Coordinates of C-alpha atoms in Angstrom, one line a residue:
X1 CA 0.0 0.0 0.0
X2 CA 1.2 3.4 -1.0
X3 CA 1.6 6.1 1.5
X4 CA 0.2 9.3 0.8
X5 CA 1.7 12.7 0.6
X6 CA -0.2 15.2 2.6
X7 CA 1.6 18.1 1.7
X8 CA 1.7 17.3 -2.0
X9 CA -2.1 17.0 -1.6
X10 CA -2.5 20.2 0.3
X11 CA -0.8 21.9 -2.1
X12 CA -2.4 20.8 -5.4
X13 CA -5.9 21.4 -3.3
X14 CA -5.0 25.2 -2.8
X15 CA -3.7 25.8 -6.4
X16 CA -7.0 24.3 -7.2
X17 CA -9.0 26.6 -5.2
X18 CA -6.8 29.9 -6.6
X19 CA -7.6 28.8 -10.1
X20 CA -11.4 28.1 -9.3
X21 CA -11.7 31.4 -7.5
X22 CA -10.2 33.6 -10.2
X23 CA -12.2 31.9 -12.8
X24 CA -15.0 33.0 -10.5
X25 CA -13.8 36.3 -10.9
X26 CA -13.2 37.0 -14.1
X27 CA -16.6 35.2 -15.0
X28 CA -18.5 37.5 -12.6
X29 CA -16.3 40.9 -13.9
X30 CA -17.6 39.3 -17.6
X31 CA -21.2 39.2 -16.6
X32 CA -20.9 43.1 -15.2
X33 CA -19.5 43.4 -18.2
X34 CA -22.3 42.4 -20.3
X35 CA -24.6 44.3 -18.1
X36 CA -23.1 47.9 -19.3
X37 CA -23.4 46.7 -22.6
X38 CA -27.0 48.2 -22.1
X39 CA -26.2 50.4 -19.7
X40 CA -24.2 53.3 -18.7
X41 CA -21.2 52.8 -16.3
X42 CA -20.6 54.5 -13.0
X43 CA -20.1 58.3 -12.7
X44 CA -21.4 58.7 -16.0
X45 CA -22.9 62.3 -16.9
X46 CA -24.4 63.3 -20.3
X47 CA -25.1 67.2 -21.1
X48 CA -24.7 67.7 -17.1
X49 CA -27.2 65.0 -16.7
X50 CA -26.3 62.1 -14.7
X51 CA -27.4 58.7 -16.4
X52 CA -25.0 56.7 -13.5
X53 CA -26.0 52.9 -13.8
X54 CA -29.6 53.9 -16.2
X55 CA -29.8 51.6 -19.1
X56 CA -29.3 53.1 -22.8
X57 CA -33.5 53.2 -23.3
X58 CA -34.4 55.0 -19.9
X59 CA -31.9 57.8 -20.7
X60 CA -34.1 59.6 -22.6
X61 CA -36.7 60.2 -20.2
X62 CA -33.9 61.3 -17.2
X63 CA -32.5 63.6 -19.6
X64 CA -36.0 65.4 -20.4
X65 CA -36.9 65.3 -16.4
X66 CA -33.6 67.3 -16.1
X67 CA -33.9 70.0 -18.7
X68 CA -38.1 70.4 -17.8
X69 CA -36.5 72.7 -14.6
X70 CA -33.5 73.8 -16.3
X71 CA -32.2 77.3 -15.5
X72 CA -28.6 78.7 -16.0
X73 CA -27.4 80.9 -13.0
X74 CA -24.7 83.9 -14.5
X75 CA -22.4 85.0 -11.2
X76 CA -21.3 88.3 -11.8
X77 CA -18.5 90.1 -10.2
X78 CA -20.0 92.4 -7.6
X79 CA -21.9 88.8 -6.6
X80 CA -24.9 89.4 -8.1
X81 CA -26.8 86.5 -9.6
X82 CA -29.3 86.0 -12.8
X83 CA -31.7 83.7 -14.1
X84 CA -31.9 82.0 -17.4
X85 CA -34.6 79.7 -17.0
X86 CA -35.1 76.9 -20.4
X87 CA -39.2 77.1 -20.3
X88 CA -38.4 81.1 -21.4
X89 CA -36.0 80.1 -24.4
X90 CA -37.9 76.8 -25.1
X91 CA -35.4 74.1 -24.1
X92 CA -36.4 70.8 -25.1
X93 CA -35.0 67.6 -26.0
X94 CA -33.7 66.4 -29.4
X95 CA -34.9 63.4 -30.3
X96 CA -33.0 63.1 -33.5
X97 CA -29.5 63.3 -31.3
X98 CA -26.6 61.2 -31.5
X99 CA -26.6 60.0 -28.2
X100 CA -25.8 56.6 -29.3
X101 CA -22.7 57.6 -30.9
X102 CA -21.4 57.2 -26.7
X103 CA -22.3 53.8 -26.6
X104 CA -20.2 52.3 -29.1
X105 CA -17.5 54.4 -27.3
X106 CA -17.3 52.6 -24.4
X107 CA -14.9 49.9 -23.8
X108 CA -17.0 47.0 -22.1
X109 CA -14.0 45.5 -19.6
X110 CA -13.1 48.8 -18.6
X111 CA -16.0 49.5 -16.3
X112 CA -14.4 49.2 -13.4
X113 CA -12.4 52.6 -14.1
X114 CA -15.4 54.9 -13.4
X115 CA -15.6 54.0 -10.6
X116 CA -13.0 56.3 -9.6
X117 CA -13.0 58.5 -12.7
X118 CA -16.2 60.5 -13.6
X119 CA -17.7 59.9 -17.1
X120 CA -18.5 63.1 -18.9
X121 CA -19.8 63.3 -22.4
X122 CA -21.0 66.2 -24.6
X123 CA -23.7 65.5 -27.0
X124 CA -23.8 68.7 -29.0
X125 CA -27.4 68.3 -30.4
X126 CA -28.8 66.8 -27.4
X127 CA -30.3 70.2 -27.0
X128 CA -32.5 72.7 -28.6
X129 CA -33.5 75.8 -27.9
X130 CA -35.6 79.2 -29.4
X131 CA -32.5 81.3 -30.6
X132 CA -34.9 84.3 -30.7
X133 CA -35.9 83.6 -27.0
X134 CA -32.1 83.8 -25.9
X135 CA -31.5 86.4 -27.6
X136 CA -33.8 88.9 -25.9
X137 CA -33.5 87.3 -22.7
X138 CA -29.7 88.1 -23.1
X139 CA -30.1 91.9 -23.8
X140 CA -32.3 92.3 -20.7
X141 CA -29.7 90.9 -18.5
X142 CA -29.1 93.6 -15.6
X143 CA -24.8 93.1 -16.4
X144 CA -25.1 94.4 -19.7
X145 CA -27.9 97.4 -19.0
X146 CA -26.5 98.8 -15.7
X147 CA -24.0 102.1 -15.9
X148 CA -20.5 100.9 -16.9
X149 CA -17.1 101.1 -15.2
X150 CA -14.2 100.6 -17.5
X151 CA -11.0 98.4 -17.2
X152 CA -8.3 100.5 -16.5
X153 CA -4.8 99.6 -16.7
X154 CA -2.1 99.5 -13.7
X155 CA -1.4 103.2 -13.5
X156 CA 1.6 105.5 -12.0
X157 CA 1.3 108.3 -9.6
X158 CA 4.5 110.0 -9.2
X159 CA 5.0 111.7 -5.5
X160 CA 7.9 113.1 -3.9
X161 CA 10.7 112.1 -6.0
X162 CA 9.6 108.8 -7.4
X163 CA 6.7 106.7 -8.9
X164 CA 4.3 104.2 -6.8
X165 CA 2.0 101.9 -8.5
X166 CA -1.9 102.6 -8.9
X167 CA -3.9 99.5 -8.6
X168 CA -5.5 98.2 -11.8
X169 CA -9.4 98.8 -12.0
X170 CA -11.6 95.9 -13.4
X171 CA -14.8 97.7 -13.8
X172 CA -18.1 95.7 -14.7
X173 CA -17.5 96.1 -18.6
X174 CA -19.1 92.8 -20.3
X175 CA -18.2 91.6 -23.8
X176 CA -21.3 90.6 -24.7
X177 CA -20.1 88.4 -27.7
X178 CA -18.1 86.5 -25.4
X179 CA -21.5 86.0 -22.8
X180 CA -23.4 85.3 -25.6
X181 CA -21.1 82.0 -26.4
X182 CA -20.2 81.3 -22.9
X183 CA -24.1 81.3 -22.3
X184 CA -24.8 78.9 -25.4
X185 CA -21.8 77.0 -24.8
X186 CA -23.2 76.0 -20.8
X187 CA -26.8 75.6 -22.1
X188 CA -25.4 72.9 -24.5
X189 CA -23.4 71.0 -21.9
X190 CA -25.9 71.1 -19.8
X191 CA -24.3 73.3 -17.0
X192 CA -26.4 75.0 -14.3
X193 CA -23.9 77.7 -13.3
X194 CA -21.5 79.9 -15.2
X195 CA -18.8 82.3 -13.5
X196 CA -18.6 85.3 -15.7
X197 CA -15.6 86.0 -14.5
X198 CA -13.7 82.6 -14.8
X199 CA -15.4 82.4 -18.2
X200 CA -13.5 86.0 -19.8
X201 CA -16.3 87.7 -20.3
X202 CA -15.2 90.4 -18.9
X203 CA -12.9 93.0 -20.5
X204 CA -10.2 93.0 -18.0
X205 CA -6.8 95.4 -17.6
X206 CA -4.4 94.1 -20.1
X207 CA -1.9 94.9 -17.6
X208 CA -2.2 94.6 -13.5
X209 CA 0.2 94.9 -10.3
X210 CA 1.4 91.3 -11.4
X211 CA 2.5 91.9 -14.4
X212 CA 6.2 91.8 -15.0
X213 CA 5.7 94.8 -17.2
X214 CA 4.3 96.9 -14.3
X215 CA 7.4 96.7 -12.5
X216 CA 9.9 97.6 -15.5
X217 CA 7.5 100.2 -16.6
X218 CA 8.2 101.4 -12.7
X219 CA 11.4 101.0 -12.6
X220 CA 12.1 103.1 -15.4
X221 CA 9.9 105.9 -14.7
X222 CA 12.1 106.7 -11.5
X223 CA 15.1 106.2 -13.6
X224 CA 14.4 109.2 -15.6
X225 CA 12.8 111.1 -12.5
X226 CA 16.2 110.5 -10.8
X227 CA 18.5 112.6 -13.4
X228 CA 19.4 115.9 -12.1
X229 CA 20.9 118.3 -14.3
X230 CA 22.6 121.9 -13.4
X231 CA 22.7 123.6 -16.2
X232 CA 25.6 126.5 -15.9
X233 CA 25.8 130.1 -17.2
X234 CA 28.6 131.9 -16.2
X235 CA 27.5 132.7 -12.6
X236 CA 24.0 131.6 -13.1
X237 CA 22.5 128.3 -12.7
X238 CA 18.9 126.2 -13.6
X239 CA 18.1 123.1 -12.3
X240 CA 16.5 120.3 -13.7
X241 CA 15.2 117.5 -11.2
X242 CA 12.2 114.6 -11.6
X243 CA 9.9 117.5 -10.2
X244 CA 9.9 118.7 -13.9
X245 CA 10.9 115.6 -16.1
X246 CA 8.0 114.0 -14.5
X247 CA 5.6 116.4 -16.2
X248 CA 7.4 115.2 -19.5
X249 CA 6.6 111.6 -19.0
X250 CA 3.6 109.6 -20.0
X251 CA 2.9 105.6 -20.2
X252 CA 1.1 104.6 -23.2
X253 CA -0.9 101.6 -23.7
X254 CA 1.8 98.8 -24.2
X255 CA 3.3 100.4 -20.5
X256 CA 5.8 102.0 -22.3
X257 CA 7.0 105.0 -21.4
X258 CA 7.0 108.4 -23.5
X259 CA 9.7 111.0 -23.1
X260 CA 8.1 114.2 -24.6
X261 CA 10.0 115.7 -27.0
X262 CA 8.1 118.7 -27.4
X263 CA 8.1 119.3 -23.4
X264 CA 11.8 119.1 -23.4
X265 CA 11.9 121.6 -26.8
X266 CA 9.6 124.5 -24.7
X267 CA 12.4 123.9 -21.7
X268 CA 15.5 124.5 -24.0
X269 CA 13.2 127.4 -25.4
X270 CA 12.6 128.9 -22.3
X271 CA 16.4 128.3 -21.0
X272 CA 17.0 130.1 -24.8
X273 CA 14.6 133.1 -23.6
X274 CA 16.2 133.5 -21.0
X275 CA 19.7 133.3 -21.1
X276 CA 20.1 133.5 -24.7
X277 CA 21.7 137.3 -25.5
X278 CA 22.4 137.7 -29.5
X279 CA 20.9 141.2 -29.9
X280 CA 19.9 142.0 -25.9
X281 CA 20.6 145.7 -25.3
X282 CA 23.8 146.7 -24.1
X283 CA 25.2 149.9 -22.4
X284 CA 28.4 150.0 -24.1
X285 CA 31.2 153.0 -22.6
X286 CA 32.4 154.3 -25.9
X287 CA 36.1 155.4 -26.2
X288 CA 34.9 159.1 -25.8
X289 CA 33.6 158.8 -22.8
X290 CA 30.1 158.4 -23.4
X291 CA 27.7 155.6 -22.7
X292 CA 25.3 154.5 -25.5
X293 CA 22.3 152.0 -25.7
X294 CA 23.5 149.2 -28.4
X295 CA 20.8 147.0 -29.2
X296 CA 20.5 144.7 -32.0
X297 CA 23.1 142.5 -34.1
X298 CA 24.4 139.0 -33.5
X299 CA 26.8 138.7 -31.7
X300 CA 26.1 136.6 -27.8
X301 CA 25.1 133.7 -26.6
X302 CA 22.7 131.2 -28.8
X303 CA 21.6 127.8 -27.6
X304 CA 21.3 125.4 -30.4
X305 CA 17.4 124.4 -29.6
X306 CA 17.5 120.9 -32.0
X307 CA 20.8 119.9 -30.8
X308 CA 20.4 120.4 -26.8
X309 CA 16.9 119.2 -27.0
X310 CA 18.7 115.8 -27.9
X311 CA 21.0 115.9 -25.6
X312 CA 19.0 116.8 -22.6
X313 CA 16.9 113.3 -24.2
X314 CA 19.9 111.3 -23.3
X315 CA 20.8 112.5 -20.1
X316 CA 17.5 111.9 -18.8
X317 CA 17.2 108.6 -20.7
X318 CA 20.5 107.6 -18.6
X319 CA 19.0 109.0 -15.4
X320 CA 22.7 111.0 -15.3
X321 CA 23.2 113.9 -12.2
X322 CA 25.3 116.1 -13.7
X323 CA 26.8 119.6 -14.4
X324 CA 26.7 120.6 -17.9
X325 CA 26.7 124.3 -20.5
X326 CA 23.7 123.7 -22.9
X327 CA 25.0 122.7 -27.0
X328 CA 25.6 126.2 -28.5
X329 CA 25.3 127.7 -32.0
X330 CA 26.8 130.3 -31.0
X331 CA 29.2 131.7 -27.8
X332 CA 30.2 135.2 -26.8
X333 CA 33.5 135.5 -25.4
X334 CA 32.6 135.6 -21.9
X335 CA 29.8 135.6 -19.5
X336 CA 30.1 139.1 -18.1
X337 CA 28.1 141.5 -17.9
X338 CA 28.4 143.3 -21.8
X339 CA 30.3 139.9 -22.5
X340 CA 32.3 141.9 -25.2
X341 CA 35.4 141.9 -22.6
X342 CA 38.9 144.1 -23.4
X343 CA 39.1 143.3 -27.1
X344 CA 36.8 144.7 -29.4
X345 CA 36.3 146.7 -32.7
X346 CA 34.3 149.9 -32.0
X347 CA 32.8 152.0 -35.2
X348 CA 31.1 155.3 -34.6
X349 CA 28.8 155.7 -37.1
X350 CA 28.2 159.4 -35.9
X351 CA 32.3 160.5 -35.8
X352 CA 32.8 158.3 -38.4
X353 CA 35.5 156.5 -36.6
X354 CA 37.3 153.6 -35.3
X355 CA 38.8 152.0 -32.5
X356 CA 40.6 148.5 -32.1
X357 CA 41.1 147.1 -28.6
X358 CA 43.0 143.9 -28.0
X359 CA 42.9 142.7 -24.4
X360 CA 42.4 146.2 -23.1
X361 CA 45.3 147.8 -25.2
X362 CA 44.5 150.3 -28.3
X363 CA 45.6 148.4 -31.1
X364 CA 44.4 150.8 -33.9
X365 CA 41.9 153.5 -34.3
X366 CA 41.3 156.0 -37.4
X367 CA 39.4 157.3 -39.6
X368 CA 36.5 155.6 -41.8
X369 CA 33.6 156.2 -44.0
X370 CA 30.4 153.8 -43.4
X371 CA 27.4 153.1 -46.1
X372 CA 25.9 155.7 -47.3
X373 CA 22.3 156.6 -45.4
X374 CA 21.1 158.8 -48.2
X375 CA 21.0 155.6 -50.7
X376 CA 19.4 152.7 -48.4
X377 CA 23.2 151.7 -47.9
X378 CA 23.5 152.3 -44.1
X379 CA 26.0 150.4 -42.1
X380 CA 24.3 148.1 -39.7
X381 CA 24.0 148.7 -36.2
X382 CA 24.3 146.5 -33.4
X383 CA 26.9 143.9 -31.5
X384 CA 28.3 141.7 -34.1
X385 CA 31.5 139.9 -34.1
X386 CA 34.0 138.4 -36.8
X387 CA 33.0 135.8 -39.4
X388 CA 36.5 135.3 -40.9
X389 CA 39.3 137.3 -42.4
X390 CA 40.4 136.9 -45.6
X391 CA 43.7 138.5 -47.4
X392 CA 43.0 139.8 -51.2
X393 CA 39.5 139.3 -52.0
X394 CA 37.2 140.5 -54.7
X395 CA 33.4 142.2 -53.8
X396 CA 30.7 142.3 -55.9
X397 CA 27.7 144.1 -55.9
X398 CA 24.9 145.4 -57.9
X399 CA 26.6 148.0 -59.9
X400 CA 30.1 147.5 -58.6
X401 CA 33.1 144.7 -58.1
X402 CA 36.1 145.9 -56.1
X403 CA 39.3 144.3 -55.1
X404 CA 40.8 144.9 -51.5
X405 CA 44.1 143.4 -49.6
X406 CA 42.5 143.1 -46.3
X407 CA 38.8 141.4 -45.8
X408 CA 37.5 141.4 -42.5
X409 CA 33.3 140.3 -42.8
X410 CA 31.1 140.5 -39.3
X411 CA 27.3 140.9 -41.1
X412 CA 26.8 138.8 -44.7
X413 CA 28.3 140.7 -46.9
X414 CA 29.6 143.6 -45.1
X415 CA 32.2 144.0 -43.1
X416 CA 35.6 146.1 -42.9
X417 CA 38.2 146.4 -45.2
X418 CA 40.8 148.7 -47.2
X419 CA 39.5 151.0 -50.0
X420 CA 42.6 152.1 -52.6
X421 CA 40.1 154.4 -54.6
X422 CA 39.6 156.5 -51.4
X423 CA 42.0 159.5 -50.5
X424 CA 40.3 160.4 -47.7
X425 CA 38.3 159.3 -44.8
X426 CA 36.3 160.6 -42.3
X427 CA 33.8 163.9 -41.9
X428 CA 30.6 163.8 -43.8
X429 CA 32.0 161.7 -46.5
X430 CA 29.7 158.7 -46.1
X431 CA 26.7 161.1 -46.6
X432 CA 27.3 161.7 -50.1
X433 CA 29.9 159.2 -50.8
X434 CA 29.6 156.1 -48.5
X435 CA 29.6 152.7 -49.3
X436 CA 26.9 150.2 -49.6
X437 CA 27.2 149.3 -46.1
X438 CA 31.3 148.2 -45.2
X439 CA 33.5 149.9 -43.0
X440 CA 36.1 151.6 -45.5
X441 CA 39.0 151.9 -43.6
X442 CA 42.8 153.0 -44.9
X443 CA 45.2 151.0 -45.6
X444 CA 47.5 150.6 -42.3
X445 CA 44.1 150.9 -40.6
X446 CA 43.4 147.5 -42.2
X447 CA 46.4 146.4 -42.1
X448 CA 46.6 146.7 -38.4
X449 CA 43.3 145.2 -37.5
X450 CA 43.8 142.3 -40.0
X451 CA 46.9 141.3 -38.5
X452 CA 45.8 141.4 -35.0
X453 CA 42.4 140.4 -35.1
X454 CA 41.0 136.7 -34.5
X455 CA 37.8 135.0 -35.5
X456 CA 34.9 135.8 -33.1
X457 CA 36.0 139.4 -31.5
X458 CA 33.4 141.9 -31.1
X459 CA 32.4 144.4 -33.5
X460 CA 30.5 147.1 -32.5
X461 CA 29.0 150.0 -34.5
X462 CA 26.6 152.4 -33.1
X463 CA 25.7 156.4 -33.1
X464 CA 25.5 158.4 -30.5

């Protein structure tokens, strides 16, 4: 007789049992199986209806129960709440759907899944509805008939000596294109609330306190507040700080930020109006003594308006502190008081006579015979000051061409210069015999000044 081998037995008893169970198990999962071939699975939700477990033929009338008390509720942003209801736009059921389009998408042996993972399906002509209806019910909605507050971007608000950020304003503004689909959009699926707010349809602040923008645009604007520029004239100064370059600035609607070119061409023009002094009045001591009003020419000080408006672009653009002379057309020789200093030409119109001055020292003096008055040929009067000088040079004029050794220009054409067809100078000469504007000096007279006489020195001519 042959022994038997309990734990041999034992063992092929409980394999047995494993294999008899899971058979069990997978027939039973099979059967479920079968069963959602007719209906839906767990968690399932059609159109915001929820057909969980219904078979494929009872759908229909769970799907009309839902929709018969349908209503949409629109949450605004102040909190308010409003009604759509689908008896007023005629929400009904559409037989001819494709609701059994879901069906064939379900994958029998994966049931099991919804039972942790919701179902959702959008039929999109599950529904109809009156177009009409939700149309009008739309336009009477109290969001898009109440008074309107408009969006408004992050804004600046410049306050002792630097920019702070204004908080962005939302406002109640609705796009009502964007309701209009959002509405249709949760009637379709179904849905029984809508967010206006989480849905953008709203017209919002294209940028806000978050923005990264916002801070460069900040950053910036107190870059260009923080230049400081000291504008010197002689012993006068002007200031520039952020009080006024703030006044000049301006954020458009991309947050960048505008420099005003214009605002900083009025500031060089006032600086110009100012301190500019081609042609001012000056009380010039003549060399006999007397003291004469001499107003007009050009010779002084001219700021170059285009050129310094650029400049004064660049130092604010670099936020620079600095000290600094405006861009000039123009310079006198000094900043004193007549700014004409010790070396000057002076022409007496009335004596008919001349002067040269070089650094306080009298150079040359003699005398001349000026345009003649009697012909529209007056000399000019004013402050002027040397052009150029030029040895042997030929002028022509209406009615004349004359060649001199010694051409000294201070006005356009006219200027000093020797005259070999005079014999003599001086008196009432110029009265019946002048010139057509130059100074017509004598020959060492000429000489003198041409030889000692630089670019840019004062010329004076006046009457007493």
């Amino acid at each position: 007789m042959k022994s038997i081998n309990i734990k041999k037995l034992f063992k092929s008893e409980a394999a047995g049992n494993i294999i008899i169970f899971t058979a069990s198990l997978l027939l039973i999962y099979l059967l479920i199986s079968l069963y959602f071939a007719r209906h839906f699975f767990f968690c399932t939700v059609i159109n915001g209806v929820d057909v969980s477990l219904k078979a494929h033929d009872t759908a229909e009338d769970k799907i009309i129960s839902y929709i018969k008390d349908y209503k949409l509720q629109l949450i605004e942003r102040d909190g308010e709440v409003e009604e759509i209801f689908g008896q007023d736009i005629e929400l009904k059921y559409n037989e001819k759907n494709s609701i059994y389009r879901i069906y064939y998408k379900k994958n029998l042996i994966k049931w099991i899944i919804s039972l942790f993972n919701n179902e959702k399906y959008y039929v999109d002509d599950l529904y109809i509805y009156n177009k009409n209806n939700l149309e009008n019910k739309i336009n009477e909605l109290k969001c898009l008939n109440k008074e309107i507050i408009y969006p408004q971007d992050v804004s600046f608000k410049y306050s002792n000596g630097s920019y702070e950020m204004v908080k962005e304003v939302y406002g109640n503004k609705v796009n009502k294109d964007k309701l209009k689909t959002a509405i249709e959009t949760s009637i379709l699926k179904g849905e029984t609330k809508l967010d206006l707010n989480e849905n953008l349809c709203y017209e919002n602040p294209k940028y806000t306190l978050s923005s990264n923008k916002t801070l460069e645009t900040k950053d910036l604007l107190n870059k260009y507040v923080r230049a400081n520029i000291t504008y010197i004239f002689g012993r006068e100064k002007e200031v520039l700080d952020g009080n006024t370059i703030n006044e000049w600035l301006s954020v458009d609607k991309n947050l960048d930020v505008v420099i005003s070119e214009i605002e900083i061409m009025k500031y060089v023009r006032e600086l110009s109006r100012k301190y500019d002094t081609v042609g001012i009045v000056r009380n010039f001591k003549t060399s006999v003594g007397k003291i004469v009003e001499v107003k007009g020419g050009l010779y002084g000080w001219k700021i170059n308006h285009s050129a310094e408006t650029k400049a004064l672009m660049e130092n604010i653009k670099k936020g620079e502190v600095l000290e600094k002379e405006p861009v000039y057309a123009q310079k006198a020789l000094t900043r004193d008081e007549d700014e004409i200093g010790s070396t000057y030409v002076e022409i007496n119109i009335t004596r008919q006579y001349l002067w040269f001055y070089k650094e306080g020292k009298l150079i040359a003096q003699g005398a001349v015979v000026t345009g003649n008055p009697n012909r529209g040929y007056s000399t000019v009067l004013g402050t002027f000051m040397l052009n150029y000088k030029q040895k042997e040079a030929t002028l022509k004029g209406p009615g004349y061409e004359a060649s001199v050794t010694y051409w000294m220009p201070f006005y356009g054409n006219i200027g000093i210069h020797d005259a070999p067809w005079r014999y003599s100078f001086g008196g009432e000469i110029y009265k019946r015999n002048g010139s057509h504007g130059c100074v017509n000096a004598p020959l060492y007279l000429a000489k003198s000044i041409f030889e000692n006489i630089h670019e840019g020195t004062p010329i004076i001519c006046y009457e007493e």
